[in-house]
Coordinates of C-alpha atoms in Angstrom, one line a residue:
Chain A
M772 CA 12.1 20.5 -29.9
K773 CA 9.8 17.4 -29.3
K774 CA 6.5 17.9 -31.1
Q775 CA 3.5 17.3 -29.0
N776 CA 1.4 14.2 -29.2
N777 CA -1.2 14.5 -26.4
K778 CA -3.5 11.7 -27.8
L779 CA -0.5 9.1 -27.2
G780 CA 0.5 10.4 -24.0
W781 CA -3.0 10.2 -22.5
L782 CA -3.2 6.6 -24.0
F783 CA 0.1 5.5 -22.5
T784 CA -0.8 7.1 -19.0
S785 CA -4.5 5.8 -19.2
P786 CA -3.8 2.5 -17.2
Y787 CA -2.4 4.6 -14.4
L788 CA -5.3 7.0 -14.5
L789 CA -8.0 4.7 -14.7
F790 CA -6.5 3.0 -11.9
T791 CA -6.1 6.0 -9.6
L792 CA -9.6 6.8 -10.6
I793 CA -11.3 3.6 -9.4
F794 CA -8.6 2.5 -6.7
F795 CA -7.7 5.9 -5.2
A796 CA -9.8 8.7 -5.9
L797 CA -13.3 6.5 -5.2
P798 CA -12.0 4.9 -2.0
L799 CA -10.8 8.1 -0.6
G800 CA -14.0 10.1 -1.0
W801 CA -15.7 7.0 0.2
S802 CA -13.4 6.6 3.1
L803 CA -14.2 10.3 4.0
W804 CA -18.1 9.4 3.8
L805 CA -17.8 6.3 6.0
A806 CA -15.7 8.2 8.7
V807 CA -19.0 10.2 9.3
T808 CA -21.3 7.3 9.4
D809 CA -22.0 4.6 11.8
W810 CA -22.2 1.8 9.2
N811 CA -20.7 -1.5 10.3
M812 CA -20.6 -3.6 7.3
M813 CA -24.0 -5.6 7.7
S814 CA -26.6 -3.0 8.4
P815 CA -28.6 -1.9 5.7
T816 CA -29.3 1.6 6.7
I817 CA -26.4 3.9 7.2
R818 CA -26.3 6.7 9.7
F819 CA -24.6 10.1 9.6
V820 CA -23.0 10.8 12.9
G821 CA -21.0 13.9 12.3
I822 CA -17.6 13.7 14.3
Q823 CA -19.1 11.1 16.8
N824 CA -16.2 8.5 15.3
F825 CA -13.6 11.0 15.7
V826 CA -14.2 11.7 19.3
A827 CA -14.9 8.2 20.4
A828 CA -11.6 7.2 18.6
L829 CA -9.4 9.9 20.6
Y830 CA -11.2 8.9 23.9
N831 CA -10.1 5.1 23.1
P832 CA -7.3 4.0 24.9
A833 CA -6.1 1.5 21.9
V834 CA -6.2 4.4 19.6
Q835 CA -3.8 6.3 22.2
S836 CA -1.6 3.6 22.3
A837 CA -1.5 3.2 18.9
F838 CA -0.2 7.1 18.3
F839 CA 2.5 6.5 20.9
V840 CA 3.6 3.0 19.7
T841 CA 4.4 4.4 16.5
Y842 CA 6.7 6.5 17.7
K843 CA 8.4 4.3 20.1
F844 CA 8.8 2.1 17.0
L845 CA 10.5 4.9 15.3
L846 CA 12.9 5.5 18.0
L847 CA 13.7 2.0 18.4
F848 CA 13.6 0.7 14.5
V849 CA 15.3 3.4 13.0
P850 CA 18.6 3.2 15.2
L851 CA 18.7 -0.1 15.0
A852 CA 18.1 -0.2 11.3
V853 CA 20.7 2.3 10.6
A854 CA 23.3 0.8 13.2
M855 CA 23.0 -2.5 11.6
S856 CA 23.3 -1.5 7.8
M857 CA 26.1 0.8 8.7
G858 CA 27.8 -2.1 10.3
I859 CA 27.1 -4.4 7.1
A860 CA 28.3 -1.5 4.8
L861 CA 31.5 -0.6 6.7
L862 CA 32.2 -4.3 7.1
V863 CA 31.7 -5.4 3.5
N864 CA 33.0 -2.3 1.6
G865 CA 36.4 -2.9 2.9
L866 CA 36.7 -6.1 1.6
P867 CA 38.9 -6.7 -1.8
K868 CA 37.3 -9.9 -2.8
L869 CA 33.6 -11.4 -2.6
K870 CA 32.2 -8.4 -1.9
G871 CA 29.2 -9.4 -4.2
L872 CA 28.6 -12.5 -2.6
Y873 CA 28.6 -11.0 0.9
M874 CA 26.1 -8.7 -0.5
V875 CA 23.8 -11.2 -1.7
A876 CA 23.8 -13.1 1.6
F877 CA 23.1 -10.0 3.8
F878 CA 20.3 -9.2 1.3
L879 CA 18.5 -12.5 1.7
P880 CA 16.6 -11.5 4.8
Y881 CA 14.7 -9.2 2.9
L882 CA 13.3 -12.1 1.0
S883 CA 11.6 -13.3 4.0
S884 CA 8.1 -13.1 4.9
G885 CA 7.0 -11.2 8.4
V886 CA 4.8 -14.4 8.8
V887 CA 7.7 -16.8 8.4
T888 CA 10.0 -14.4 10.6
S889 CA 7.4 -14.3 13.5
L890 CA 7.1 -18.1 13.3
I891 CA 10.7 -18.4 13.8
V892 CA 10.5 -15.7 16.8
K893 CA 7.9 -17.4 18.4
G894 CA 9.6 -20.7 17.9
L895 CA 12.8 -19.4 19.5
L896 CA 11.7 -16.4 22.3
S897 CA 8.1 -17.9 23.5
Y898 CA 8.4 -18.7 27.0
N899 CA 9.2 -22.7 26.6
G900 CA 10.7 -21.9 23.0
A901 CA 14.5 -22.9 22.0
F902 CA 16.4 -19.9 22.9
N903 CA 14.7 -19.1 26.1
T904 CA 15.0 -22.9 27.1
F905 CA 18.6 -22.6 26.8
L906 CA 18.9 -19.2 28.7
R907 CA 17.1 -20.8 31.5
A908 CA 19.3 -23.9 31.6
K909 CA 23.0 -22.3 30.5
L910 CA 22.5 -18.9 32.2
G911 CA 19.6 -19.1 34.5
L912 CA 18.0 -16.2 32.5
D913 CA 14.2 -16.1 32.6
I914 CA 12.8 -13.7 30.3
D915 CA 9.3 -13.5 28.8
W916 CA 10.4 -11.8 25.6
L917 CA 7.1 -11.4 24.0
G918 CA 5.2 -11.2 27.4
N919 CA 6.8 -8.0 28.7
P920 CA 5.9 -4.6 26.9
T921 CA 9.4 -3.4 26.9
T922 CA 11.0 -6.6 25.4
A923 CA 8.1 -6.9 22.9
I924 CA 8.2 -4.1 21.1
F925 CA 12.2 -4.4 21.0
V926 CA 11.7 -8.0 19.5
V927 CA 9.6 -6.6 16.8
S928 CA 11.8 -3.7 16.2
F929 CA 14.7 -6.2 16.1
M930 CA 13.0 -8.4 13.6
I931 CA 12.1 -5.6 11.0
A932 CA 15.6 -4.2 11.3
W933 CA 17.0 -7.6 10.4
K934 CA 15.0 -7.9 7.5
M935 CA 15.6 -4.5 6.0
S936 CA 19.3 -3.9 7.0
G937 CA 20.9 -5.9 4.1
Y938 CA 18.9 -3.7 1.6
Y939 CA 19.6 -0.4 3.5
G940 CA 23.5 -1.9 3.5
L941 CA 23.2 -1.9 -0.3
I942 CA 22.1 1.7 -0.4
L943 CA 25.2 2.8 1.9
I944 CA 27.7 0.5 0.1
S945 CA 26.5 2.6 -3.2
G946 CA 27.4 5.8 -0.9
L947 CA 30.6 4.6 0.4
S948 CA 32.0 3.3 -2.9
S949 CA 31.4 6.7 -4.6
I950 CA 34.1 8.5 -2.2
N951 CA 37.3 8.7 -3.6
T952 CA 39.9 6.8 -2.0
E953 CA 42.6 9.3 -2.4
I954 CA 40.7 11.5 0.4
Y955 CA 41.4 8.3 2.9
E956 CA 45.2 8.0 1.8
A957 CA 45.7 11.7 2.3
A958 CA 43.7 11.6 5.9
E959 CA 46.2 8.7 6.8
L960 CA 49.2 10.6 5.7
D961 CA 47.8 13.4 8.0
G962 CA 47.8 11.0 10.9
S963 CA 44.0 11.1 11.3
S964 CA 42.8 8.2 13.4
R965 CA 40.3 5.7 11.6
W966 CA 37.6 7.5 14.4
T967 CA 38.3 11.0 13.2
T968 CA 38.3 9.8 9.6
F969 CA 35.0 8.2 10.0
W970 CA 33.6 11.0 11.5
R971 CA 35.1 13.8 9.1
I972 CA 35.3 12.5 6.0
T973 CA 33.1 9.2 5.7
F974 CA 30.2 10.3 7.4
P975 CA 29.8 13.6 5.5
M976 CA 30.1 12.3 2.4
L977 CA 27.8 9.4 3.0
Y978 CA 25.1 11.6 4.2
P979 CA 22.9 11.4 0.9
S980 CA 22.8 8.1 1.0
L981 CA 22.1 7.8 4.7
F982 CA 19.2 10.2 4.4
T983 CA 17.7 7.8 1.8
V984 CA 18.0 5.0 4.5
L985 CA 16.5 7.3 7.1
I986 CA 13.6 8.4 4.9
L987 CA 12.8 4.7 4.1
A988 CA 13.0 3.5 7.4
V989 CA 10.8 6.0 8.9
G990 CA 8.2 5.2 6.4
I991 CA 8.3 1.5 7.6
S992 CA 8.0 2.4 11.0
F993 CA 4.5 4.1 10.5
G994 CA 3.3 1.3 8.5
I995 CA 4.1 -1.9 10.7
F996 CA 1.5 -4.6 10.5
T997 CA 2.4 -8.2 9.7
E998 CA 5.0 -8.6 12.5
V999 CA 2.6 -7.5 15.2
Y1000 CA -0.5 -9.0 13.6
Q1001 CA 1.2 -12.4 13.6
L1002 CA 3.6 -12.3 16.6
T1003 CA 2.0 -10.0 19.6
G1004 CA -1.5 -9.3 18.4
G1005 CA -0.7 -5.7 19.2
G1006 CA -0.2 -6.5 23.0
P1007 CA 1.0 -7.3 25.7
N1008 CA -1.6 -4.5 26.8
F1009 CA -1.4 -2.6 23.6
A1010 CA 2.4 -2.2 23.8
T1011 CA 2.8 -3.0 20.0
N1012 CA -0.6 -1.8 18.8
T1013 CA 0.2 0.2 15.8
W1014 CA -2.3 2.3 13.5
Q1015 CA -2.7 -0.6 10.7
M1016 CA -3.3 -3.2 13.5
E1017 CA -5.7 -1.0 15.2
I1018 CA -7.5 -0.1 11.9
Y1019 CA -7.6 -3.7 11.0
N1020 CA -9.2 -4.7 14.4
Q1021 CA -12.0 -2.4 14.2
A1022 CA -12.7 -3.0 10.5
F1023 CA -12.4 -6.9 9.7
V1024 CA -12.8 -8.1 13.3
N1025 CA -15.4 -5.9 15.0
L1026 CA -16.7 -4.8 11.7
K1027 CA -17.2 -1.1 12.6
S1028 CA -16.4 0.2 9.1
G1029 CA -17.2 3.9 10.0
Y1030 CA -15.3 4.0 13.3
A1031 CA -12.4 2.0 11.6
S1032 CA -12.4 4.9 8.7
A1033 CA -12.1 7.7 11.0
I1034 CA -9.3 5.9 12.7
A1035 CA -7.7 5.7 9.3
L1036 CA -8.2 9.2 8.7
I1037 CA -6.7 10.4 12.0
S1038 CA -3.6 8.0 11.3
S1039 CA -3.1 9.3 7.7
V1040 CA -2.9 12.8 9.0
V1041 CA -0.8 12.0 11.9
T1042 CA 1.5 10.0 9.2
F1043 CA 1.5 12.5 6.8
A1044 CA 2.2 15.4 9.3
S1045 CA 5.2 13.3 11.0
I1046 CA 6.9 12.0 7.9
G1047 CA 7.0 15.7 6.8
V1048 CA 8.2 17.3 9.8
I1049 CA 11.0 14.4 10.3
R1050 CA 12.2 15.0 6.6
K1051 CA 12.4 18.6 6.9
L1052 CA 14.6 18.4 10.2
L1053 CA 16.8 15.6 8.7
E1054 CA 17.2 18.2 5.6
K1055 CA 17.9 21.0 7.9
W1056 CA 20.4 19.2 10.0
G1057 CA 22.2 18.1 6.8
E1058 CA 22.4 21.4 5.7
R1059 CA 23.5 23.2 8.9
N1060 CA 26.2 20.7 9.1
G1061 CA 27.3 21.3 5.4
W1062 CA 26.5 17.7 4.4
S1063 CA 23.9 17.8 1.7
Chain B
M976 CA 57.6 -6.8 5.5
V977 CA 56.3 -6.8 8.8
G978 CA 53.8 -4.3 8.0
H979 CA 52.6 -6.1 5.2
K980 CA 52.0 -9.1 7.1
K981 CA 50.1 -6.9 10.0
K982 CA 48.0 -5.7 7.2
S983 CA 47.2 -9.2 5.6
G984 CA 46.6 -10.4 9.6
S985 CA 43.9 -7.7 9.9
L986 CA 42.3 -8.4 6.6
A987 CA 41.8 -12.1 7.5
L988 CA 40.1 -11.1 10.9
R989 CA 38.1 -8.7 8.7
Y990 CA 36.7 -11.9 6.5
V991 CA 36.5 -13.8 9.7
I992 CA 34.4 -11.2 11.6
T993 CA 32.3 -10.7 8.2
T994 CA 31.5 -14.2 8.0
F995 CA 30.5 -14.7 11.3
V996 CA 28.1 -11.7 11.2
M997 CA 26.8 -13.0 8.0
L998 CA 26.4 -16.3 9.4
I999 CA 24.2 -14.9 12.5
M1000 CA 22.1 -12.9 9.7
I1001 CA 21.2 -16.2 8.0
F1002 CA 20.8 -18.2 11.1
P1003 CA 16.8 -17.8 10.7
F1004 CA 17.0 -19.6 7.3
L1005 CA 19.2 -22.2 8.7
Y1006 CA 16.7 -22.7 11.7
L1007 CA 13.9 -22.7 9.5
V1008 CA 15.5 -25.6 7.1
L1009 CA 16.8 -27.3 10.1
H1010 CA 13.5 -27.6 12.2
S1011 CA 11.5 -28.5 9.2
F1012 CA 13.5 -31.7 9.2
A1013 CA 13.5 -32.4 13.0
A1014 CA 12.0 -34.7 15.1
W1015 CA 8.6 -33.2 16.4
D1016 CA 9.6 -33.6 20.1
Q1017 CA 12.7 -31.6 19.4
V1018 CA 11.1 -28.9 17.0
D1019 CA 11.4 -25.4 19.0
R1020 CA 13.0 -27.4 22.1
Q1021 CA 16.6 -27.1 21.3
I1022 CA 18.3 -24.6 18.8
I1023 CA 20.2 -27.2 16.8
P1024 CA 17.9 -30.0 16.4
T1025 CA 19.7 -33.8 16.9
K1026 CA 17.2 -36.1 16.0
F1027 CA 15.6 -35.6 12.2
S1028 CA 12.8 -37.4 10.7
L1029 CA 10.4 -36.3 7.4
R1030 CA 7.5 -36.4 9.5
S1031 CA 7.0 -32.6 8.7
W1032 CA 7.0 -32.9 5.3
T1033 CA 5.0 -36.1 4.5
W1034 CA 2.3 -34.4 6.9
L1035 CA 2.6 -31.1 4.8
F1036 CA 1.7 -32.8 1.8
G1037 CA -0.8 -35.2 3.1
N1038 CA -4.4 -34.1 3.5
S1039 CA -4.4 -33.6 7.3
S1040 CA -4.6 -30.0 7.9
T1041 CA -7.7 -28.5 6.6
A1042 CA -11.0 -29.9 4.8
A1043 CA -9.6 -29.5 1.3
E1044 CA -7.5 -32.1 -0.5
A1045 CA -3.7 -31.0 -0.1
P1046 CA -4.6 -27.4 1.0
W1047 CA -0.7 -26.5 1.1
I1048 CA 0.0 -27.7 -2.5
G1049 CA -3.1 -25.8 -3.7
A1050 CA -1.9 -22.6 -1.6
F1051 CA 1.4 -23.0 -3.1
I1052 CA 0.1 -22.9 -6.6
H1053 CA -2.3 -19.9 -5.8
T1054 CA 0.8 -17.8 -4.6
I1055 CA 2.4 -18.6 -8.1
I1056 CA -0.6 -17.4 -9.9
V1057 CA -1.5 -14.5 -8.3
A1058 CA 2.2 -13.2 -7.6
T1059 CA 3.2 -13.8 -11.2
I1060 CA 0.2 -12.5 -12.9
A1061 CA 0.1 -9.4 -10.4
T1062 CA 3.9 -8.3 -11.0
F1063 CA 4.0 -8.9 -14.8
L1064 CA 0.8 -6.6 -15.0
M1065 CA 2.5 -4.3 -12.6
L1066 CA 5.7 -4.4 -15.0
F1067 CA 3.9 -3.6 -18.2
F1068 CA 1.6 -0.9 -16.8
A1069 CA 4.7 0.7 -15.4
M1070 CA 6.8 0.4 -18.4
M1071 CA 4.0 1.7 -20.4
V1072 CA 3.2 4.8 -18.0
A1073 CA 6.9 5.5 -17.5
Y1074 CA 7.6 5.7 -21.1
A1075 CA 4.9 8.3 -21.7
L1076 CA 6.2 10.4 -18.4
A1077 CA 9.6 10.1 -19.7
K1078 CA 9.7 10.2 -23.7
I1079 CA 6.5 11.4 -25.1
N1080 CA 5.6 15.3 -24.9
F1081 CA 2.1 15.8 -24.0
K1082 CA 0.0 18.5 -22.4
G1083 CA -0.8 17.7 -18.8
K1084 CA 2.5 15.7 -18.1
K1085 CA 3.1 18.0 -15.3
A1086 CA 0.4 17.2 -13.6
V1087 CA 0.4 13.7 -14.1
N1088 CA 3.8 13.4 -12.4
N1089 CA 2.7 15.6 -9.6
L1090 CA -0.4 13.5 -9.2
L1091 CA 2.1 10.4 -9.0
L1092 CA 4.5 11.9 -6.4
F1093 CA 1.3 13.0 -4.3
Q1094 CA 0.2 9.4 -4.2
M1095 CA 3.6 8.0 -3.4
F1096 CA 3.7 10.0 -0.1
F1097 CA 0.1 9.3 0.6
P1098 CA -0.6 6.9 3.4
A1099 CA -2.6 3.9 1.6
I1100 CA -4.1 2.7 4.7
I1101 CA -7.1 5.0 4.7
L1102 CA -7.9 3.1 1.1
L1103 CA -8.3 -0.3 2.7
I1104 CA -11.6 -0.4 3.8
P1105 CA -13.2 1.0 0.7
Q1106 CA -11.3 -1.1 -1.4
F1107 CA -12.4 -3.8 0.1
L1108 CA -15.9 -2.8 -0.1
M1109 CA -15.5 -2.4 -3.5
V1110 CA -14.0 -5.6 -4.4
S1111 CA -16.9 -7.4 -2.2
K1112 CA -19.8 -5.2 -3.9
V1113 CA -18.5 -6.6 -7.5
G1114 CA -18.4 -10.2 -6.2
L1115 CA -14.6 -10.5 -6.5
L1116 CA -14.0 -11.6 -2.7
D1117 CA -12.4 -14.8 -2.6
S1118 CA -11.1 -14.8 -6.5
Y1119 CA -8.0 -14.4 -8.1
S1120 CA -9.2 -11.1 -9.9
G1121 CA -10.0 -9.8 -6.4
M1122 CA -6.4 -10.1 -5.2
I1123 CA -4.6 -9.3 -8.5
I1124 CA -6.7 -6.1 -9.9
P1125 CA -6.3 -3.7 -6.9
T1126 CA -2.7 -4.6 -6.7
M1127 CA -2.0 -4.3 -10.3
I1128 CA -0.2 -0.8 -10.6
S1129 CA 3.0 0.0 -8.5
L1130 CA 3.7 3.7 -8.3
W1131 CA 7.2 2.8 -7.4
A1132 CA 7.4 0.8 -10.6
I1133 CA 6.4 3.7 -12.3
F1134 CA 8.7 6.2 -10.4
M1135 CA 11.9 3.8 -10.9
Y1136 CA 11.1 3.1 -14.8
T1137 CA 10.4 7.0 -15.3
N1138 CA 13.8 7.7 -13.9
F1139 CA 15.6 5.0 -16.0
F1140 CA 13.8 5.9 -19.2
K1141 CA 15.0 9.9 -18.9
A1142 CA 18.7 8.6 -19.1
I1143 CA 18.0 7.0 -22.3
P1144 CA 19.1 9.3 -24.9
D1145 CA 16.4 11.1 -27.0
T1146 CA 18.2 11.0 -30.3
L1147 CA 17.9 7.1 -30.1
I1148 CA 14.0 7.5 -29.8
E1149 CA 13.9 9.9 -32.5
A1150 CA 16.2 7.9 -34.9
A1151 CA 13.7 4.8 -34.4
R1152 CA 10.7 7.3 -35.0
L1153 CA 12.4 8.5 -38.5
D1154 CA 12.9 4.9 -39.1
G1155 CA 9.0 4.6 -39.2
A1156 CA 8.7 2.8 -35.9
N1157 CA 5.8 3.7 -33.6
D1158 CA 6.1 4.2 -30.0
W1159 CA 4.9 0.7 -29.2
T1160 CA 7.6 -0.8 -31.1
I1161 CA 10.1 1.6 -29.8
L1162 CA 9.2 0.7 -26.2
L1163 CA 9.4 -3.0 -27.2
K1164 CA 12.3 -3.0 -29.1
V1165 CA 14.6 -0.4 -28.2
V1166 CA 13.7 0.5 -24.7
L1167 CA 12.9 -2.5 -23.0
P1168 CA 16.1 -4.4 -24.2
M1169 CA 18.1 -1.4 -22.8
S1170 CA 16.3 -1.8 -19.3
R1171 CA 17.2 -5.5 -18.5
S1172 CA 19.0 -4.9 -15.5
I1173 CA 16.6 -2.5 -14.1
T1174 CA 13.7 -4.5 -14.9
T1175 CA 15.5 -7.6 -13.2
V1176 CA 15.7 -5.2 -9.9
I1177 CA 12.1 -4.0 -10.0
F1178 CA 10.9 -7.5 -10.6
L1179 CA 12.2 -9.0 -7.9
F1180 CA 11.4 -6.4 -5.5
L1181 CA 7.6 -6.4 -6.7
Y1182 CA 7.6 -10.4 -6.6
T1183 CA 8.9 -10.4 -3.0
D1184 CA 6.4 -7.9 -2.1
R1185 CA 3.7 -9.5 -3.8
W1186 CA 4.8 -13.0 -2.6
T1187 CA 4.8 -12.3 0.8
N1188 CA 1.6 -9.9 1.0
L1189 CA -0.6 -10.6 4.1
L1190 CA -3.1 -7.9 4.6
W1191 CA -4.7 -7.6 1.2
D1192 CA -4.8 -11.3 0.4
M1193 CA -5.8 -12.1 3.8
I1194 CA -9.4 -10.1 3.5
V1195 CA -9.7 -10.8 -0.1
S1196 CA -9.3 -14.7 0.4
K1197 CA -12.2 -16.7 2.2
S1198 CA -11.4 -20.5 1.4
D1199 CA -9.0 -22.9 0.4
S1200 CA -9.8 -22.4 -3.2
T1201 CA -7.7 -19.3 -3.4
V1202 CA -5.9 -19.0 0.0
T1203 CA -2.1 -17.9 -0.5
L1204 CA 0.7 -19.9 1.3
N1205 CA 1.5 -16.8 3.3
V1206 CA -2.2 -16.5 4.2
L1207 CA -2.5 -20.2 5.0
I1208 CA 0.8 -20.3 7.2
S1209 CA -0.5 -17.1 9.0
Q1210 CA -3.9 -19.0 9.5
M1211 CA -2.5 -21.9 10.9
F1212 CA 0.2 -20.1 13.3
G1213 CA -2.5 -20.5 16.0
P1214 CA -3.9 -24.2 15.3
Y1215 CA -0.2 -25.7 14.9
A1216 CA 1.5 -24.0 17.9
T1217 CA 2.0 -27.1 19.5
Y1218 CA 3.3 -29.0 16.4
P1219 CA 5.1 -26.3 14.5
G1220 CA 7.2 -28.5 12.5
P1221 CA 5.0 -28.6 9.2
M1222 CA 5.0 -24.8 9.6
Y1223 CA 8.4 -24.8 9.1
A1224 CA 8.2 -27.0 6.3
A1225 CA 5.5 -24.9 4.8
S1226 CA 7.8 -21.8 5.3
V1227 CA 10.6 -23.5 3.4
V1228 CA 8.4 -23.8 0.6
L1229 CA 7.2 -20.1 0.7
T1230 CA 10.9 -18.6 1.1
L1231 CA 13.1 -21.2 -1.0
P1232 CA 11.2 -20.3 -4.4
L1233 CA 12.4 -16.1 -3.7
I1234 CA 15.7 -17.1 -2.6
L1235 CA 16.2 -19.1 -6.1
L1236 CA 14.8 -16.6 -8.0
F1237 CA 17.0 -13.9 -6.2
L1238 CA 20.3 -16.1 -6.9
L1239 CA 19.5 -16.9 -10.1
F1240 CA 19.3 -13.2 -11.2
S1241 CA 21.8 -11.9 -8.6
K1242 CA 24.1 -10.6 -11.2
Q1243 CA 21.6 -8.5 -13.3
F1244 CA 20.2 -7.6 -9.8
Q1245 CA 23.6 -6.0 -8.7
K1246 CA 24.2 -4.3 -12.0
G1247 CA 20.6 -2.9 -12.0
M1248 CA 20.9 -1.6 -8.1
Q1249 CA 24.0 0.3 -9.2
F1250 CA 21.6 2.4 -11.2
A1251 CA 18.9 2.4 -9.0
L1252 CA 20.7 3.4 -6.1
K1253 CA 21.9 6.5 -7.5

């Protein structure tokens, strides 16, 4: 039995505990207080306004859009990211040689800044951008990618899926490589088709890794900021206005600290509850099919 | 014989497809480099430029973009300072805290562990405004400290290290203790050398994240004296919209160090990922 060493334990964890006190507990309390005031970052007086900010937030079309936009991102980004990373993983995993080299190449997008990706996408897809010019000249297609609400949210989802898919692919590959190859040989001997083999063997055995990817991707969907800030500004017509974007605008553009804190609090509750529910559903789904 | 031929043929096809997909995936990087060297009338006008010039690069390193002298070089240096110091602090503190959580038996350990997990799932956006107000109240706006101190603890890094340290046999630690080593020495001389590959993974993820941070750096940095490269590109995004050449050059400067760092450590990274993904 290890002997207890309380002093040492608290000493070693003290940086974390101190940090949590200053940069977690204090801001959390402060935020709850701000949310019930009308403070605007400048005024010397702070007035208590009760639930007024929350009521105003719920009636604000921008806040309402943030609520729905997040789920739209969830429904677009998560399947895109899973499909792309699964594609990468299946392609790379079957290679007998140079597996590491390909994986490194596929991981590179993770190192990109959202600002830089936005610059490239704007250069390619803005109305007079390189790709759009090409489409008009060669195919006669005239698409205003960033000016149309449907295409704009798709473009942003795709950008983030591009960035994350190599990383998620790594997670799936580590899941794939843990599957015993003898099972595949047995399936082949039984005359099982590739499609059946994938759904009956690969997918169920891959589920734990897939679960990790899904949870990570769901988390990302609730925290989108850089790409929409840079590329669409939340537009067109709030089509890509995420929670973070709305909070940033209210707090640092309109300087309404109290109001923005109320929105942040609403968004935190919605995010926490949504992720919790999605997590439970995924776990249930896996258990019911006997995958996890 | 025929079957074998068929198999090697499909394998070749597989390599072709994988290479093709890989090229599409890294195409944005190629676009970035090509357009930083493209003649200005071709930037963003055609997908593959045909005329090249160094104008974007000479423009970038001249004094022509904002009031300060060579703001882009300054911004690059600020990025290195902020990202490097913040990442090393994150690594150091994470190691220390994780060591206690994995290898020291103390009262309240379970509570600390639960607090950590709770915070990891807590939506951090609610803390943003008060954190900004705190930094501004203590006069740290527009300073390196203002950018570094509120980002010097990474919950994720503590979590990763704790899991890794738990896998190190207790007998090893006990043996070192019997030899008279204190816990600092054990952490630095026994545990740290065993954690090289996981440290590489954590370092690369944290460094990339800190290097490309936008939201926090943007609200703390108020002038050319502290602005990071990522924030500067973000701010110049609009003003340079009609002549984006220099922005591509700046983006190459922002992205290339991360890629080089990653390639440099890719062996250790692959090894570390094998543990991290378990």
